[in-house]
mmCIF file of C-alpha atoms in Angstrom:
data_model
loop_
_atom_site.group_PDB
_atom_site.id
_atom_site.type_symbol
_atom_site.label_atom_id
_atom_site.label_comp_id
_atom_site.label_asym_id
_atom_site.label_seq_id
_atom_site.Cartn_x
_atom_site.Cartn_y
_atom_site.Cartn_z
ATOM 1 C CA ALA H 1 -36.404 304.485 99.768
ATOM 2 C CA ASN H 2 -36.735 305.193 103.472
ATOM 3 C CA ILE H 3 -40.367 304.505 104.369
ATOM 4 C CA CYS H 4 -40.090 306.426 107.617
ATOM 5 C CA ASN H 5 -39.760 310.200 107.908
ATOM 6 C CA GLY H 6 -41.718 312.547 110.158
ATOM 7 C CA ILE H 7 -43.754 311.483 113.211
ATOM 8 C CA LYS H 8 -41.713 309.638 115.820
ATOM 9 C CA HIS H 9 -42.837 306.360 117.380
ATOM 10 C CA SER H 10 -40.495 303.789 118.965
ATOM 11 C CA GLY H 11 -37.541 304.996 116.943
ATOM 12 C CA VAL H 12 -39.740 304.802 113.837
ATOM 13 C CA LEU H 13 -40.734 307.949 111.927
ATOM 14 C CA PHE H 14 -43.988 308.264 110.023
ATOM 15 C CA LYS H 15 -44.285 311.162 107.580
ATOM 16 C CA ASN H 16 -47.891 310.492 106.686
ATOM 17 C CA THR H 17 -50.718 307.989 106.983
ATOM 18 C CA CYS H 18 -49.596 306.218 103.814
ATOM 19 C CA ARG H 19 -46.218 305.390 105.329
ATOM 20 C CA TYR H 20 -47.826 304.466 108.640
ATOM 21 C CA SER H 21 -49.980 301.998 106.685
ATOM 22 C CA LEU H 22 -46.881 300.574 105.000
ATOM 23 C CA TYR H 23 -45.315 300.019 108.430
ATOM 24 C CA THR H 24 -48.375 298.414 110.007
ATOM 25 C CA ARG H 25 -49.996 296.554 107.097
ATOM 26 C CA THR H 26 -47.303 295.341 104.707
ATOM 27 C CA LYS H 27 -44.177 293.208 104.644
ATOM 28 C CA LEU H 28 -42.145 296.398 104.271
ATOM 29 C CA GLY H 29 -42.947 297.129 107.908
ATOM 30 C CA TYR H 30 -41.546 293.791 109.025
ATOM 31 C CA VAL H 31 -38.438 294.273 106.888
ATOM 32 C CA PHE H 32 -37.893 297.626 108.568
ATOM 33 C CA HIS H 33 -38.493 296.041 111.993
ATOM 34 C CA LYS H 34 -35.816 293.402 111.304
ATOM 35 C CA ARG H 35 -33.362 296.174 110.449
ATOM 36 C CA GLN H 36 -34.228 297.915 113.720
ATOM 37 C CA MET H 37 -33.669 294.664 115.630
ATOM 38 C CA LYS H 38 -30.255 294.199 114.046
ATOM 39 C CA LYS H 39 -29.217 297.774 114.846
ATOM 40 C CA ALA H 40 -30.396 297.513 118.457
ATOM 41 C CA ARG H 41 -28.597 294.195 119.022
ATOM 42 C CA GLU H 42 -25.372 295.730 117.722
ATOM 43 C CA ARG H 43 -25.755 298.912 119.760
ATOM 44 C CA TYR H 44 -26.933 297.243 122.976
ATOM 45 C CA PRO H 45 -25.676 293.623 123.073
ATOM 46 C CA ALA H 46 -26.900 293.269 126.681
ATOM 47 C CA GLY H 47 -30.027 295.402 126.206
ATOM 48 C CA HIS H 48 -30.664 299.141 126.462
ATOM 49 C CA SER H 49 -31.236 299.046 130.246
ATOM 50 C CA LYS H 50 -30.244 297.005 133.282
ATOM 51 C CA THR H 51 -33.255 295.294 134.831
ATOM 52 C CA GLN H 52 -34.046 293.305 137.968
ATOM 53 C CA PRO H 53 -36.879 290.795 138.426
ATOM 54 C CA THR H 54 -39.733 291.631 140.778
ATOM 55 C CA ILE H 55 -40.993 288.656 142.804
ATOM 56 C CA ILE H 56 -44.458 288.756 144.370
ATOM 57 C CA ASN H 57 -45.178 285.620 146.426
ATOM 58 C CA GLY H 58 -43.648 283.272 143.864
ATOM 59 C CA ILE H 59 -44.711 285.181 140.740
ATOM 60 C CA LYS H 60 -41.624 286.535 138.987
ATOM 61 C CA ILE H 61 -41.866 289.459 136.574
ATOM 62 C CA ILE H 62 -38.775 290.038 134.448
ATOM 63 C CA PRO H 63 -38.525 293.138 132.249
ATOM 64 C CA VAL H 64 -36.581 292.199 129.098
ATOM 65 C CA PRO H 65 -35.022 295.245 127.377
ATOM 66 C CA ILE H 66 -35.403 294.974 123.610
ATOM 67 C CA LEU H 67 -34.872 297.198 120.569
ATOM 68 C CA LEU H 68 -33.799 300.765 121.449
ATOM 69 C CA ASP H 69 -36.243 301.470 124.303
ATOM 70 C CA ASN H 70 -38.929 298.735 124.431
ATOM 71 C CA TYR H 71 -39.651 296.287 127.213
ATOM 72 C CA SER H 72 -41.051 292.786 126.878
ATOM 73 C CA TYR H 73 -42.078 291.070 130.098
ATOM 74 C CA VAL H 74 -41.616 287.441 131.080
ATOM 75 C CA VAL H 75 -44.086 286.479 133.824
ATOM 76 C CA ILE H 76 -43.332 283.211 135.637
ATOM 77 C CA ASP H 77 -45.205 281.137 138.205
ATOM 78 C CA THR H 78 -42.138 279.696 139.954
ATOM 79 C CA ALA H 79 -44.200 276.930 141.610
ATOM 80 C CA SER H 80 -45.266 275.411 138.278
ATOM 81 C CA ASN H 81 -42.526 276.804 135.980
ATOM 82 C CA MET H 82 -45.236 278.195 133.684
ATOM 83 C CA ALA H 83 -44.405 281.394 131.834
ATOM 84 C CA VAL H 84 -46.159 283.909 129.627
ATOM 85 C CA VAL H 85 -44.533 286.768 127.759
ATOM 86 C CA VAL H 86 -45.962 290.207 127.007
ATOM 87 C CA ASP H 87 -45.072 291.918 123.694
ATOM 88 C CA PRO H 88 -42.035 289.888 122.552
ATOM 89 C CA ALA H 89 -40.912 292.153 119.685
ATOM 90 C CA ASP H 90 -37.447 290.559 119.525
ATOM 91 C CA PRO H 91 -37.680 286.808 120.143
ATOM 92 C CA GLN H 92 -33.936 286.336 120.749
ATOM 93 C CA PRO H 93 -33.550 287.982 124.201
ATOM 94 C CA VAL H 94 -36.970 286.686 125.246
ATOM 95 C CA GLN H 95 -36.006 283.111 124.373
ATOM 96 C CA ALA H 96 -32.662 283.565 126.156
ATOM 97 C CA CYS H 97 -34.541 284.657 129.296
ATOM 98 C CA LEU H 98 -36.932 281.690 129.114
ATOM 99 C CA GLU H 99 -34.021 279.256 128.728
ATOM 100 C CA GLU H 100 -32.050 280.852 131.544
ATOM 101 C CA GLU H 101 -35.079 280.551 133.833
ATOM 102 C CA GLY H 102 -35.769 276.974 132.678
ATOM 103 C CA VAL H 103 -39.484 277.598 132.123
ATOM 104 C CA ALA H 104 -42.108 276.470 129.617
ATOM 105 C CA LEU H 105 -43.729 279.230 127.549
ATOM 106 C CA GLN H 106 -47.518 278.934 127.647
ATOM 107 C CA ALA H 107 -48.575 282.056 125.787
ATOM 108 C CA VAL H 108 -47.829 285.422 124.247
ATOM 109 C CA LEU H 109 -50.003 288.314 125.429
ATOM 110 C CA CYS H 110 -49.797 290.948 122.706
ATOM 111 C CA THR H 111 -51.069 294.481 123.369
ATOM 112 C CA HIS H 112 -51.172 295.649 119.739
ATOM 113 C CA LYS H 113 -50.011 295.095 116.174
ATOM 114 C CA HIS H 114 -47.024 297.458 115.912
ATOM 115 C CA TRP H 115 -43.937 295.434 115.073
ATOM 116 C CA ASP H 116 -42.031 296.765 118.083
ATOM 117 C CA HIS H 117 -44.562 294.855 120.221
ATOM 118 C CA SER H 118 -45.553 291.903 118.038
ATOM 119 C CA GLY H 119 -42.482 291.192 115.899
ATOM 120 C CA GLY H 120 -41.459 288.002 117.741
ATOM 121 C CA ASN H 121 -44.892 286.369 118.040
ATOM 122 C CA ARG H 122 -44.528 283.947 115.135
ATOM 123 C CA ALA H 123 -40.933 282.965 115.951
ATOM 124 C CA LEU H 124 -41.872 282.064 119.535
ATOM 125 C CA LYS H 125 -44.938 280.188 118.310
ATOM 126 C CA ARG H 126 -42.673 278.111 116.034
ATOM 127 C CA ARG H 127 -40.136 277.522 118.828
ATOM 128 C CA TYR H 128 -42.769 276.561 121.438
ATOM 129 C CA GLY H 129 -45.388 274.629 119.476
ATOM 130 C CA SER H 130 -48.187 274.720 122.056
ATOM 131 C CA CYS H 131 -47.724 278.444 122.714
ATOM 132 C CA ARG H 132 -50.933 280.454 122.300
ATOM 133 C CA VAL H 133 -50.970 284.039 121.007
ATOM 134 C CA TYR H 134 -53.576 286.369 122.510
ATOM 135 C CA GLY H 135 -54.667 289.784 121.278
ATOM 136 C CA ASN H 136 -57.538 291.692 119.704
ATOM 137 C CA ALA H 137 -58.617 290.517 116.242
ATOM 138 C CA MET H 138 -59.228 294.100 115.071
ATOM 139 C CA ASP H 139 -55.493 294.768 115.300
ATOM 140 C CA ASN H 140 -54.288 292.061 112.914
ATOM 141 C CA ILE H 141 -51.868 290.603 115.488
ATOM 142 C CA PRO H 142 -49.145 288.412 113.885
ATOM 143 C CA GLY H 143 -49.643 284.735 114.769
ATOM 144 C CA LEU H 144 -52.899 285.357 116.647
ATOM 145 C CA THR H 145 -54.523 282.124 117.852
ATOM 146 C CA HIS H 146 -56.859 283.349 120.619
ATOM 147 C CA PRO H 147 -58.783 286.587 119.856
ATOM 148 C CA LEU H 148 -59.866 288.577 122.901
ATOM 149 C CA SER H 149 -62.767 290.875 123.709
ATOM 150 C CA ASP H 150 -63.067 293.472 126.455
ATOM 151 C CA LYS H 151 -62.779 292.049 129.987
ATOM 152 C CA ASP H 152 -62.002 288.491 128.823
ATOM 153 C CA THR H 153 -60.106 286.461 131.422
ATOM 154 C CA ILE H 154 -57.099 284.254 130.693
ATOM 155 C CA ASP H 155 -55.914 281.692 133.260
ATOM 156 C CA PHE H 156 -52.663 279.735 133.396
ATOM 157 C CA GLY H 157 -52.655 277.217 136.214
ATOM 158 C CA THR H 158 -54.001 278.361 139.577
ATOM 159 C CA ARG H 159 -52.039 281.594 140.082
ATOM 160 C CA LEU H 160 -51.642 283.427 136.770
ATOM 161 C CA HIS H 161 -55.013 285.097 136.194
ATOM 162 C CA PHE H 162 -55.118 287.878 133.614
ATOM 163 C CA ARG H 163 -57.934 290.122 132.458
ATOM 164 C CA ALA H 164 -57.769 291.893 129.079
ATOM 165 C CA PHE H 165 -59.205 295.389 128.736
ATOM 166 C CA TYR H 166 -60.018 296.816 125.316
ATOM 167 C CA THR H 167 -58.279 300.212 125.164
ATOM 168 C CA PRO H 168 -58.351 301.663 121.622
ATOM 169 C CA GLY H 169 -56.756 304.969 120.678
ATOM 170 C CA HIS H 170 -53.125 304.209 119.979
ATOM 171 C CA THR H 171 -54.349 301.486 117.631
ATOM 172 C CA VAL H 172 -57.894 300.385 116.850
ATOM 173 C CA GLY H 173 -57.473 297.076 118.696
ATOM 174 C CA HIS H 174 -55.090 297.933 121.541
ATOM 175 C CA VAL H 175 -55.552 295.906 124.747
ATOM 176 C CA ILE H 176 -53.919 295.996 128.169
ATOM 177 C CA TYR H 177 -53.474 293.025 130.517
ATOM 178 C CA LEU H 178 -54.075 293.033 134.264
ATOM 179 C CA LEU H 179 -52.477 290.246 136.310
ATOM 180 C CA ASP H 180 -54.822 289.751 139.264
ATOM 181 C CA GLY H 181 -52.955 290.190 142.544
ATOM 182 C CA ARG H 182 -55.670 288.538 144.640
ATOM 183 C CA ALA H 183 -54.632 285.036 143.561
ATOM 184 C CA ILE H 184 -51.074 285.678 144.794
ATOM 185 C CA GLY H 185 -51.753 287.840 147.847
ATOM 186 C CA GLY H 186 -50.099 290.962 146.428
ATOM 187 C CA PRO H 187 -50.667 293.953 144.192
ATOM 188 C CA SER H 188 -52.037 293.516 140.682
ATOM 189 C CA SER H 189 -49.760 294.226 137.712
ATOM 190 C CA LEU H 190 -50.825 296.160 134.620
ATOM 191 C CA PHE H 191 -49.017 295.524 131.329
ATOM 192 C CA SER H 192 -50.009 298.658 129.484
ATOM 193 C CA GLY H 193 -48.301 298.410 126.089
ATOM 194 C CA ASP H 194 -48.437 301.833 124.438
ATOM 195 C CA LEU H 195 -51.505 303.122 126.284
ATOM 196 C CA VAL H 196 -49.793 304.441 129.432
ATOM 197 C CA PHE H 197 -46.128 304.951 130.278
ATOM 198 C CA LEU H 198 -44.473 306.343 133.371
ATOM 199 C CA SER H 199 -45.801 309.936 133.200
ATOM 200 C CA GLY H 200 -46.982 309.526 129.614
ATOM 201 C CA CYS H 201 -49.416 308.021 127.130
ATOM 202 C CA GLY H 202 -49.187 306.741 123.560
ATOM 203 C CA ARG H 203 -49.831 308.730 120.404
ATOM 204 C CA MET H 204 -53.351 308.591 119.014
ATOM 205 C CA PHE H 205 -52.532 306.940 115.693
ATOM 206 C CA GLU H 206 -55.921 305.264 115.218
ATOM 207 C CA GLY H 207 -58.344 307.075 117.500
ATOM 208 C CA ASN H 208 -59.461 310.500 118.649
ATOM 209 C CA ALA H 209 -59.095 312.149 122.043
ATOM 210 C CA SER H 210 -62.500 310.927 123.284
ATOM 211 C CA THR H 211 -61.580 307.318 122.489
ATOM 212 C CA MET H 212 -58.191 307.676 124.165
ATOM 213 C CA LEU H 213 -59.712 309.356 127.216
ATOM 214 C CA SER H 214 -62.094 306.431 127.692
ATOM 215 C CA SER H 215 -59.134 304.027 127.548
ATOM 216 C CA LEU H 216 -57.145 306.136 130.028
ATOM 217 C CA ASP H 217 -60.190 306.223 132.325
ATOM 218 C CA THR H 218 -60.067 302.411 132.336
ATOM 219 C CA VAL H 219 -56.558 302.650 133.784
ATOM 220 C CA GLY H 220 -57.639 305.368 136.215
ATOM 221 C CA SER H 221 -60.393 303.111 137.583
ATOM 222 C CA LEU H 222 -57.927 300.410 138.679
ATOM 223 C CA SER H 223 -56.575 300.047 142.216
ATOM 224 C CA ASP H 224 -53.940 302.579 143.315
ATOM 225 C CA GLU H 225 -51.643 299.752 144.428
ATOM 226 C CA THR H 226 -51.486 298.317 140.888
ATOM 227 C CA LEU H 227 -47.964 298.101 139.472
ATOM 228 C CA LEU H 228 -47.487 299.659 136.028
ATOM 229 C CA TRP H 229 -45.304 297.834 133.490
ATOM 230 C CA PRO H 230 -45.209 299.975 130.309
ATOM 231 C CA GLY H 231 -44.022 299.081 126.817
ATOM 232 C CA HIS H 232 -41.187 301.642 126.646
ATOM 233 C CA GLU H 233 -38.470 303.330 128.683
ATOM 234 C CA TYR H 234 -39.762 306.869 128.201
ATOM 235 C CA ALA H 235 -39.692 308.013 131.845
ATOM 236 C CA GLU H 236 -37.093 310.771 131.626
ATOM 237 C CA ASP H 237 -38.522 312.441 128.529
ATOM 238 C CA ASN H 238 -42.086 312.152 129.845
ATOM 239 C CA LEU H 239 -41.293 313.712 133.210
ATOM 240 C CA LEU H 240 -39.380 316.572 131.586
ATOM 241 C CA PHE H 241 -42.476 317.281 129.489
ATOM 242 C CA ALA H 242 -44.710 317.022 132.580
ATOM 243 C CA ALA H 243 -42.495 319.673 134.201
ATOM 244 C CA GLU H 244 -43.464 322.080 131.408
ATOM 245 C CA VAL H 245 -47.210 321.671 131.919
ATOM 246 C CA GLU H 246 -47.200 321.280 135.736
ATOM 247 C CA PRO H 247 -44.030 323.047 136.932
ATOM 248 C CA CYS H 248 -45.209 323.260 140.552
ATOM 249 C CA ASN H 249 -46.008 319.539 140.954
ATOM 250 C CA VAL H 250 -43.752 318.476 143.842
ATOM 251 C CA VAL H 251 -44.390 314.729 143.432
ATOM 252 C CA ARG H 252 -43.421 314.958 139.759
ATOM 253 C CA GLU H 253 -40.182 316.763 140.632
ATOM 254 C CA GLN H 254 -39.267 314.101 143.216
ATOM 255 C CA LYS H 255 -39.931 311.328 140.688
ATOM 256 C CA LEU H 256 -37.881 313.135 138.041
ATOM 257 C CA GLN H 257 -34.855 313.336 140.345
ATOM 258 C CA TRP H 258 -35.139 309.577 141.044
ATOM 259 C CA VAL H 259 -35.505 308.786 137.324
ATOM 260 C CA LEU H 260 -32.480 310.931 136.411
ATOM 261 C CA GLN H 261 -30.461 308.979 138.963
ATOM 262 C CA GLN H 262 -31.697 305.647 137.580
ATOM 263 C CA ARG H 263 -31.144 306.571 133.929
ATOM 264 C CA GLY H 264 -27.689 307.928 134.715
ATOM 265 C CA GLN H 265 -26.803 304.310 135.474
ATOM 266 C CA ARG H 266 -28.996 302.932 132.631
ATOM 267 C CA LEU H 267 -31.295 301.303 135.179
ATOM 268 C CA CYS H 268 -34.892 300.383 134.377
ATOM 269 C CA THR H 269 -37.489 302.774 135.846
ATOM 270 C CA CYS H 270 -40.433 300.374 136.078
ATOM 271 C CA PRO H 271 -42.618 299.533 137.804
ATOM 272 C CA SER H 272 -44.319 302.624 139.140
ATOM 273 C CA THR H 273 -47.706 302.416 140.826
ATOM 274 C CA LEU H 274 -51.002 303.829 139.607
ATOM 275 C CA ALA H 275 -51.166 305.885 142.817
ATOM 276 C CA GLU H 276 -47.946 307.601 141.729
ATOM 277 C CA GLU H 277 -49.088 308.018 138.130
ATOM 278 C CA LYS H 278 -52.302 309.702 139.227
ATOM 279 C CA GLN H 279 -50.188 312.321 141.005
ATOM 280 C CA TYR H 280 -47.751 313.247 138.206
ATOM 281 C CA ASN H 281 -48.831 311.738 134.868
ATOM 282 C CA PRO H 282 -50.553 314.659 133.084
ATOM 283 C CA PHE H 283 -52.453 312.280 130.778
ATOM 284 C CA LEU H 284 -54.177 310.755 133.829
ATOM 285 C CA ARG H 285 -54.843 314.232 135.259
ATOM 286 C CA CYS H 286 -57.145 315.744 132.646
ATOM 287 C CA HIS H 287 -59.489 316.625 135.524
ATOM 288 C CA SER H 288 -56.837 318.769 137.284
ATOM 289 C CA GLN H 289 -57.633 322.475 137.656
ATOM 290 C CA ASP H 290 -53.902 323.237 137.946
ATOM 291 C CA LEU H 291 -53.340 321.541 134.595
ATOM 292 C CA HIS H 292 -56.244 323.434 132.993
ATOM 293 C CA ARG H 293 -54.745 326.746 134.135
ATOM 294 C CA ALA H 294 -51.278 325.764 132.874
ATOM 295 C CA LEU H 295 -52.749 324.903 129.454
ATOM 296 C CA GLY H 296 -54.885 328.060 129.395
ATOM 297 C CA LEU H 297 -58.110 326.069 129.001
ATOM 298 C CA GLN H 298 -61.566 326.626 130.455
ATOM 299 C CA GLN H 299 -64.728 324.571 130.248
ATOM 300 C CA LYS H 300 -67.258 326.108 127.870
ATOM 301 C CA GLN H 301 -70.750 326.819 129.132
ATOM 302 C CA ASP H 302 -72.403 324.161 126.954
ATOM 303 C CA GLU H 303 -69.563 321.606 127.250
ATOM 304 C CA ASP H 304 -70.027 318.485 129.382
ATOM 305 C CA TRP H 305 -67.226 317.356 131.700
ATOM 306 C CA THR H 306 -66.152 314.361 129.593
ATOM 307 C CA SER H 307 -65.950 316.428 126.402
ATOM 308 C CA TYR H 308 -63.922 319.061 128.242
ATOM 309 C CA ARG H 309 -61.480 316.459 129.594
ATOM 310 C CA ALA H 310 -61.111 315.069 126.046
ATOM 311 C CA ARG H 311 -60.257 318.576 124.832
ATOM 312 C CA VAL H 312 -57.647 318.853 127.619
ATOM 313 C CA LEU H 313 -56.180 315.503 126.558
ATOM 314 C CA GLU H 314 -56.082 316.580 122.907
ATOM 315 C CA GLU H 315 -54.177 319.750 123.814
ATOM 316 C CA LEU H 316 -51.778 317.802 126.051
ATOM 317 C CA ARG H 317 -51.063 315.289 123.300
ATOM 318 C CA ARG H 318 -50.582 318.088 120.759
ATOM 319 C CA ARG H 319 -48.038 319.766 123.014
ATOM 320 C CA LYS H 320 -46.269 316.495 123.723
ATOM 321 C CA ASP H 321 -45.971 315.760 119.989
ATOM 322 C CA ILE H 322 -44.379 319.171 119.436
ATOM 323 C CA TYR H 323 -42.115 318.675 122.478
ATOM 324 C CA LYS H 324 -40.980 315.258 121.222
ATOM 325 C CA ASP H 325 -40.349 316.448 117.674
ATOM 326 C CA ARG H 326 -38.472 319.624 118.485
#
């Protein structure tokens, strides 16, 4: 029987919470993930998108296209040949990248438990014996060796300094990872998993709108120059939805035209910057009066600002779910 019908997530469909539990908590989920890996490798032998590394003063960030629309990220300190990988759902292309670069894998930084982000953790741990696996213990991360709490720091050598932020909502133990730009004299880089995408945010599978808003506010508090490296190539769909809720947003329209050009050539659309996202990502704009008018929402007399913004987020997410499923 097909365990997946109904709500879409990463090419996976969940009809109800029972089937979502099967996907996230049982071996059936991993079996399904292996089938998805096989299909994606056959459909996209070279990956779903063409990517280029970004080099910031000797730190190399390589987006690795995996599955049907996911990205893993290999982050390399070229001076020491140390590497970490974020969300290696398919170990095969990640290992191929590590071997091509000739680097030693130090660790896996896992944002959350969903197989399309964690499916390769154990295989890489077996292949690279000293490799550590980081993540939040509440999320039952496969192969976890180093549980993290909010704002924990993780250092590799003298230049790779990460900070983990606890950002529940998509899952109960979701975390994001910020690579500190100060140690390398450049912008910081945020590996956001399924919390924030270019012009989008993740579904609230295991949290309510207030929880998700708090996590999104964590992103909103970071420096505008921060580079955003999301877990999926959702840019085109997200910006088309944003056009429905903020049709007069000029910055969004300009970004959409660029993304359409990129995707027409199957080119990767990341990174964006948080300064950009704050201008066109509706899920980071729950404070926007223009957005409130477009959604037909008004703050109630006895409603505090945070509760109102959570209600705006809930309505946005509801509309996006309908938009995605139609």
